[in-house]
Short mmCIF file of the N, C-alpha and C atoms (twelve columns), coordinates in Angstrom:
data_MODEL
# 
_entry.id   MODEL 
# 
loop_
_atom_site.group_PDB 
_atom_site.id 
_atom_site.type_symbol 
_atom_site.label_atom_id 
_atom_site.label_alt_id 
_atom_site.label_comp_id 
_atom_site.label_asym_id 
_atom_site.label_seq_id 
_atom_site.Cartn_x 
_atom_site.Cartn_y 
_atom_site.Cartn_z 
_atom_site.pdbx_PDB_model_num 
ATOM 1   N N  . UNK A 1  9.043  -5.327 20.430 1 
ATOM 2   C CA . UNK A 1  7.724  -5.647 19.929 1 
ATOM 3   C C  . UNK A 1  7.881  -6.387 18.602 1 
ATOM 4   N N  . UNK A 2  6.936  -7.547 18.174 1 
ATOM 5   C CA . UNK A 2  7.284  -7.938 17.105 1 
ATOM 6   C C  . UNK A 2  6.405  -7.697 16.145 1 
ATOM 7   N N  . UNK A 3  6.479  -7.939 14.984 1 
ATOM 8   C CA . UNK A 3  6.445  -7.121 13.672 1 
ATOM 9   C C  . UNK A 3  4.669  -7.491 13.193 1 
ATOM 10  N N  . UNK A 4  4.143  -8.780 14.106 1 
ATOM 11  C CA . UNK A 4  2.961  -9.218 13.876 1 
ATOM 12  C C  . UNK A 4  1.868  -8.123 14.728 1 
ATOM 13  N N  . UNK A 5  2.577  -7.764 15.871 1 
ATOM 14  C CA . UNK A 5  1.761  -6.973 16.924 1 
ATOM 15  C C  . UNK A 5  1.513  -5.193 16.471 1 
ATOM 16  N N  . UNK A 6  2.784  -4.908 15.671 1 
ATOM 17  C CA . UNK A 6  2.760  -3.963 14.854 1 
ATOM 18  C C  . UNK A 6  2.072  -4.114 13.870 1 
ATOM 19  N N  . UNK A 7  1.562  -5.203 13.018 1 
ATOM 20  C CA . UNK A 7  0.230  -5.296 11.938 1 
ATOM 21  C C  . UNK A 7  -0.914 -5.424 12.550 1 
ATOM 22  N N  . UNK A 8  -1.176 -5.829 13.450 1 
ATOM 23  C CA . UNK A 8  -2.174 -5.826 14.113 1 
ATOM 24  C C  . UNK A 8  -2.876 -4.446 14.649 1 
ATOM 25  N N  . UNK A 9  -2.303 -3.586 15.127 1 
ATOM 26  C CA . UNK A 9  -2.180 -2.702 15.663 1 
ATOM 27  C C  . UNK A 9  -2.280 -1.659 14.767 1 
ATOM 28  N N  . UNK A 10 -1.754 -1.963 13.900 1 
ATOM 29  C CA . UNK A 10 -2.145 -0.859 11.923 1 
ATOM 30  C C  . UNK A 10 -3.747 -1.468 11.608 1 
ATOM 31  N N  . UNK A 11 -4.257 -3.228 11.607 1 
ATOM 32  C CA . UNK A 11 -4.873 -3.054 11.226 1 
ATOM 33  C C  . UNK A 11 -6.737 -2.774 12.353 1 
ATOM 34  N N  . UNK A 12 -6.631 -2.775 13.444 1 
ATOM 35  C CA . UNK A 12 -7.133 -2.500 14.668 1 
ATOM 36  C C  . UNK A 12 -6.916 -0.989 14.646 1 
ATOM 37  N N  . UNK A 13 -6.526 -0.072 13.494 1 
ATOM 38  C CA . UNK A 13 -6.939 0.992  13.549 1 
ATOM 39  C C  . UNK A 13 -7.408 1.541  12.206 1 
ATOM 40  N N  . UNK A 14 -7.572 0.816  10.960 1 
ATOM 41  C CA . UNK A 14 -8.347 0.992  9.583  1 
ATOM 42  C C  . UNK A 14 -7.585 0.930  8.814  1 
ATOM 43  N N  . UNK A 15 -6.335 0.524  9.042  1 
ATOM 44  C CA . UNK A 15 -4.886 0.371  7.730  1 
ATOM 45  C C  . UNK A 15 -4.862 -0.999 7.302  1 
ATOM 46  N N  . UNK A 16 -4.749 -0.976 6.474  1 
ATOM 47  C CA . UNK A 16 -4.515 -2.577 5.744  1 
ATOM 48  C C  . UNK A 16 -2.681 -2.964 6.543  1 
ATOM 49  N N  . UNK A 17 -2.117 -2.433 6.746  1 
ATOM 50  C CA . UNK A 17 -0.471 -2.553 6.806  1 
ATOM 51  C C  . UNK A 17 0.193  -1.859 7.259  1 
ATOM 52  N N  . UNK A 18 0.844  -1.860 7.676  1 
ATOM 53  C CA . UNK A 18 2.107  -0.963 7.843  1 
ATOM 54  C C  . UNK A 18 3.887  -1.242 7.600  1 
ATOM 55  N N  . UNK A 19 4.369  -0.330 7.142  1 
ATOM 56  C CA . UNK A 19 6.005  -0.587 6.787  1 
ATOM 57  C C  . UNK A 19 6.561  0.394  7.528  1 
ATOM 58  N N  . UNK A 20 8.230  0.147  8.039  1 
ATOM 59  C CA . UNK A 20 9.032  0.781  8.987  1 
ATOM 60  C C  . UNK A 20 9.732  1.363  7.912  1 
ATOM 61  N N  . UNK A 21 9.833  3.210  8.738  1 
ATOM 62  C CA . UNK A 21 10.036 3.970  7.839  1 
ATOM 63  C C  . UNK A 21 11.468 4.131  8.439  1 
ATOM 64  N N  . UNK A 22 11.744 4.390  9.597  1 
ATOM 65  C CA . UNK A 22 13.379 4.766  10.135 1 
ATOM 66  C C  . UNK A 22 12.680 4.987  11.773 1 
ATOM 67  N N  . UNK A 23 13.887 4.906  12.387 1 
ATOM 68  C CA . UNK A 23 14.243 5.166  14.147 1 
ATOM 69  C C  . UNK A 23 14.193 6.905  13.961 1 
ATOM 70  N N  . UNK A 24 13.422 7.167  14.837 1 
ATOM 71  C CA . UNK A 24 13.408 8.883  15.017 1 
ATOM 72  C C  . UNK A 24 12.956 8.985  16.707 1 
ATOM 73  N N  . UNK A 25 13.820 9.830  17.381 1 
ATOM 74  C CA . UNK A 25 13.670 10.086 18.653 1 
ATOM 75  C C  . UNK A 25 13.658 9.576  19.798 1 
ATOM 76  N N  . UNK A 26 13.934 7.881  19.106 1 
ATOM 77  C CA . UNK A 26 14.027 6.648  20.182 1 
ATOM 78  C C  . UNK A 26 12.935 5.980  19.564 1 
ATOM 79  N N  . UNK A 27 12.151 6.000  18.511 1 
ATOM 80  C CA . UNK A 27 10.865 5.264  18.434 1 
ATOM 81  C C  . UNK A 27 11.268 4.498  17.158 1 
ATOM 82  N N  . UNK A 28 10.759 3.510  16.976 1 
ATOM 83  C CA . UNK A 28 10.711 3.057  15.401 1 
ATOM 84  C C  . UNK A 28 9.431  3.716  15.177 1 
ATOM 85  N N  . UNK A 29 9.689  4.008  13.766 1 
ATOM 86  C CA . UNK A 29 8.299  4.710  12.994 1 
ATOM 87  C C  . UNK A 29 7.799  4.068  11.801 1 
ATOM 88  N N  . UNK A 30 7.034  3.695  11.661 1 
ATOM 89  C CA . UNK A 30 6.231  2.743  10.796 1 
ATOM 90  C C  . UNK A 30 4.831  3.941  10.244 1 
ATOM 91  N N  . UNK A 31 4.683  3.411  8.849  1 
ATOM 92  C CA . UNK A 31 4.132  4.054  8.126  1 
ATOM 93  C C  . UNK A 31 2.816  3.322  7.675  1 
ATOM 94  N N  . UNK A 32 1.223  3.940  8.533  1 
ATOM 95  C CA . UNK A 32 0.667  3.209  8.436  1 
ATOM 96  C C  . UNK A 32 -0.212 2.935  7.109  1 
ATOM 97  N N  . UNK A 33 -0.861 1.812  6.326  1 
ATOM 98  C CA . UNK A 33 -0.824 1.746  4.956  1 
ATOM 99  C C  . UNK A 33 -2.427 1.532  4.997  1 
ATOM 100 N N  . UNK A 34 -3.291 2.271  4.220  1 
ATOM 101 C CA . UNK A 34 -4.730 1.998  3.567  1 
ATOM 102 C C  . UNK A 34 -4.739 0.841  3.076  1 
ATOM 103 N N  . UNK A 35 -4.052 0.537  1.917  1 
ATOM 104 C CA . UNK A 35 -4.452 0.056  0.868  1 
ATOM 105 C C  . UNK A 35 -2.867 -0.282 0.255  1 
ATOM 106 N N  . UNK A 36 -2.887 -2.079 0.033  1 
ATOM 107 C CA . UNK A 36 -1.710 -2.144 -0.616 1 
ATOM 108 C C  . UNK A 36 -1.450 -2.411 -2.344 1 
ATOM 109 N N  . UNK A 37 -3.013 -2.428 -2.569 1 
ATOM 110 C CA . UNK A 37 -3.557 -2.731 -3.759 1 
ATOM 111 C C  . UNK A 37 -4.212 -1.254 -4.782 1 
ATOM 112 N N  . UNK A 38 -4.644 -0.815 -4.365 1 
ATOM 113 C CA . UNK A 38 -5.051 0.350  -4.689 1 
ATOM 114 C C  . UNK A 38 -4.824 1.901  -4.046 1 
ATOM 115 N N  . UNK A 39 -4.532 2.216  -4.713 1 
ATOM 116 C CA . UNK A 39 -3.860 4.055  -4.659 1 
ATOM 117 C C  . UNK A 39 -4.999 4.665  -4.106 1 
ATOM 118 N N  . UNK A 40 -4.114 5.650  -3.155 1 
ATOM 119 C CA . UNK A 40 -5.626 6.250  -1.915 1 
ATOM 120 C C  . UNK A 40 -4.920 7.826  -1.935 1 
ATOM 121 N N  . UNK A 41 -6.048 8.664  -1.917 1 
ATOM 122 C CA . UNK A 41 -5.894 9.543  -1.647 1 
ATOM 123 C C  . UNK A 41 -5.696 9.952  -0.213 1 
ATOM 124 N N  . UNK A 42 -4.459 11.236 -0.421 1 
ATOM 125 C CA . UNK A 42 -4.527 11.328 0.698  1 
ATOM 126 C C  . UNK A 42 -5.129 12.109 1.913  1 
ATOM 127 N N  . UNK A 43 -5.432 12.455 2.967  1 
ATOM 128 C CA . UNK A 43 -6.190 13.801 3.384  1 
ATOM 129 C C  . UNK A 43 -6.189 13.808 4.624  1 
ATOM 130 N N  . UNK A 44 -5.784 14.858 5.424  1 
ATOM 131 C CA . UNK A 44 -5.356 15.159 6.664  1 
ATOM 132 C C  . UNK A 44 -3.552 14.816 7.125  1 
ATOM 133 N N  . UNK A 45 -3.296 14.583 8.704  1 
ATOM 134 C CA . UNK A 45 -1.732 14.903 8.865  1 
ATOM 135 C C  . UNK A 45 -1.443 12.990 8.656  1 
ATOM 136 N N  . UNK A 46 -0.417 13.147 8.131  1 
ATOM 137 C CA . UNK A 46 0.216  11.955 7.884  1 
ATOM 138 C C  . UNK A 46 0.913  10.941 8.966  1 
ATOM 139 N N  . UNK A 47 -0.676 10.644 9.960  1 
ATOM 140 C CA . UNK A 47 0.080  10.050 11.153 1 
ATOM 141 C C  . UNK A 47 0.933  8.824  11.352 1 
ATOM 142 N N  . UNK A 48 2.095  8.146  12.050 1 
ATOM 143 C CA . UNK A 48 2.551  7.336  11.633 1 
ATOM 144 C C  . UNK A 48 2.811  6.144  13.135 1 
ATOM 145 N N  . UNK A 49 2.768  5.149  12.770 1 
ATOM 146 C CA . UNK A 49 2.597  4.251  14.247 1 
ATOM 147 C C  . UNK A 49 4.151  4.291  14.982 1 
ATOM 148 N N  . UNK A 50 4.185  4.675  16.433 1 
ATOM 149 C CA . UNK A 50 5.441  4.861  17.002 1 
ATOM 150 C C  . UNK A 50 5.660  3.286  18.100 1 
ATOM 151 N N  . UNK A 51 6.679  2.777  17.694 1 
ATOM 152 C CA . UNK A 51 6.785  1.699  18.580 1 
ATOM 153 C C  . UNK A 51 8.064  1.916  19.515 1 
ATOM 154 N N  . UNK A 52 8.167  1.936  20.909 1 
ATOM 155 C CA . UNK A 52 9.581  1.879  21.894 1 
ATOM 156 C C  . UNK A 52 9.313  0.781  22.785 1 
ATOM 157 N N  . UNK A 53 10.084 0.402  22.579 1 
ATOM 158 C CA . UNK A 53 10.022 -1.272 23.217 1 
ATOM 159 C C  . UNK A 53 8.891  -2.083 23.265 1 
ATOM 160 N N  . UNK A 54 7.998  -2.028 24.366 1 
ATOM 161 C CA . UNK A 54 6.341  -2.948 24.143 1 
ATOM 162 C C  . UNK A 54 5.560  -1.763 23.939 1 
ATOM 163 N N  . UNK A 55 5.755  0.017  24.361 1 
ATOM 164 C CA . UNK A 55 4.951  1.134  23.545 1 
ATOM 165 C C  . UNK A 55 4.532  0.641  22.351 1 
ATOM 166 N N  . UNK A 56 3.247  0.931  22.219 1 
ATOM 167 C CA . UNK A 56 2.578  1.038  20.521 1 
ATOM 168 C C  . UNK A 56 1.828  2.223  20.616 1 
ATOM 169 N N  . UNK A 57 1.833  3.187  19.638 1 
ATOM 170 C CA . UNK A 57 0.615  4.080  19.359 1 
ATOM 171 C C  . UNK A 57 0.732  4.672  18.232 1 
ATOM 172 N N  . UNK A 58 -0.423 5.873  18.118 1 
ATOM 173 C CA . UNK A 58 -0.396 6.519  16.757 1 
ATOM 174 C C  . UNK A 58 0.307  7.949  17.034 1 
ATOM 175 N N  . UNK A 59 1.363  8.729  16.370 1 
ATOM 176 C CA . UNK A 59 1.833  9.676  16.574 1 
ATOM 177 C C  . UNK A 59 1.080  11.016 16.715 1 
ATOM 178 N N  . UNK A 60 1.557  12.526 17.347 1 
ATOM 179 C CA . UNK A 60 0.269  13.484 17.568 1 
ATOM 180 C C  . UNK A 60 0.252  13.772 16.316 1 
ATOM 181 N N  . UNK A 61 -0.185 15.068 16.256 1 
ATOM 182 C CA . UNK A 61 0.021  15.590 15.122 1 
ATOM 183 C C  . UNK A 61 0.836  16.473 14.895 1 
ATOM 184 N N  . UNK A 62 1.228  16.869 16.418 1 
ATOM 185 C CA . UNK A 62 3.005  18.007 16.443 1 
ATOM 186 C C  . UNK A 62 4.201  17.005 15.961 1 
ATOM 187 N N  . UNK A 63 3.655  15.399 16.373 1 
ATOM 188 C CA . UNK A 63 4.944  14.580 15.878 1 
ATOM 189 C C  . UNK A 63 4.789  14.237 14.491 1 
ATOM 190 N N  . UNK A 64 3.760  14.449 13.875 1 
ATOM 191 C CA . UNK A 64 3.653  13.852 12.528 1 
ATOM 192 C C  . UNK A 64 4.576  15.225 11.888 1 
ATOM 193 N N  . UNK A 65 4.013  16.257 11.958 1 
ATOM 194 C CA . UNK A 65 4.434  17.387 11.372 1 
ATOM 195 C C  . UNK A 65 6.332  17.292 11.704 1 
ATOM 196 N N  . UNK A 66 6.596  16.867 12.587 1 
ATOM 197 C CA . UNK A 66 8.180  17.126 13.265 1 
ATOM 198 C C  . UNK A 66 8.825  15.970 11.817 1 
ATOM 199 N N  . UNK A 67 7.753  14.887 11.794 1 
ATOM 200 C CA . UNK A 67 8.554  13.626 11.342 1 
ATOM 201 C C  . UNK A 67 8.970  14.001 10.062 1 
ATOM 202 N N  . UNK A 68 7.794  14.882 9.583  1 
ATOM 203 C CA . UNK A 68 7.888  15.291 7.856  1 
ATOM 204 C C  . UNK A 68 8.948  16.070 7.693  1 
ATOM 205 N N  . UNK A 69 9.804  17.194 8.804  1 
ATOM 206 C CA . UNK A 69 10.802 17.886 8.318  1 
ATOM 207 C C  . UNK A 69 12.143 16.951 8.796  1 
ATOM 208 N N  . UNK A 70 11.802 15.805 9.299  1 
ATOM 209 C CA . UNK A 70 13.058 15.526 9.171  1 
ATOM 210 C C  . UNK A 70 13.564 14.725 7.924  1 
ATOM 211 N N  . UNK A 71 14.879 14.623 7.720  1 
ATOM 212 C CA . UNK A 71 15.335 13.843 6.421  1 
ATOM 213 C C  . UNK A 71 14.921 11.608 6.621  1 
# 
């Protein structure tokens, strides 16, 4: 998938952006971004966009929670 379809896809869901955080479980994980200009609070699970090959989506919330304990 390329990196335009992955912004698109951050912003087709209320994120200004998104940046790739690391490969976890077979997925690239991208970190989806509010605001690249101004500091946002944060509130609720810290979901993050999962891409595997042409897959795109937003992670559950058992995977958000999994993503946070890993290093």
């Amino acid at each position: 998938m390329e990196e335009k379809e992955i912004q698109e896809f951050a912003v087709a869901n209320g994120y200004e952006s998104a940046v790739y955080l690391k490969e976890w479980n077979g997925y690239h994980c991208y970190e989806p971004i509010f605001s690249l200009d101004e500091p946002v609070s944060y509130i609720g699970l810290p979901l993050m966009i999962l891409v595997k090959g042409e897959n795109i989506r937003m992670s559950t919330a058992d995977e958000a929670m999994e993503l946070l304990e890993q290093p």
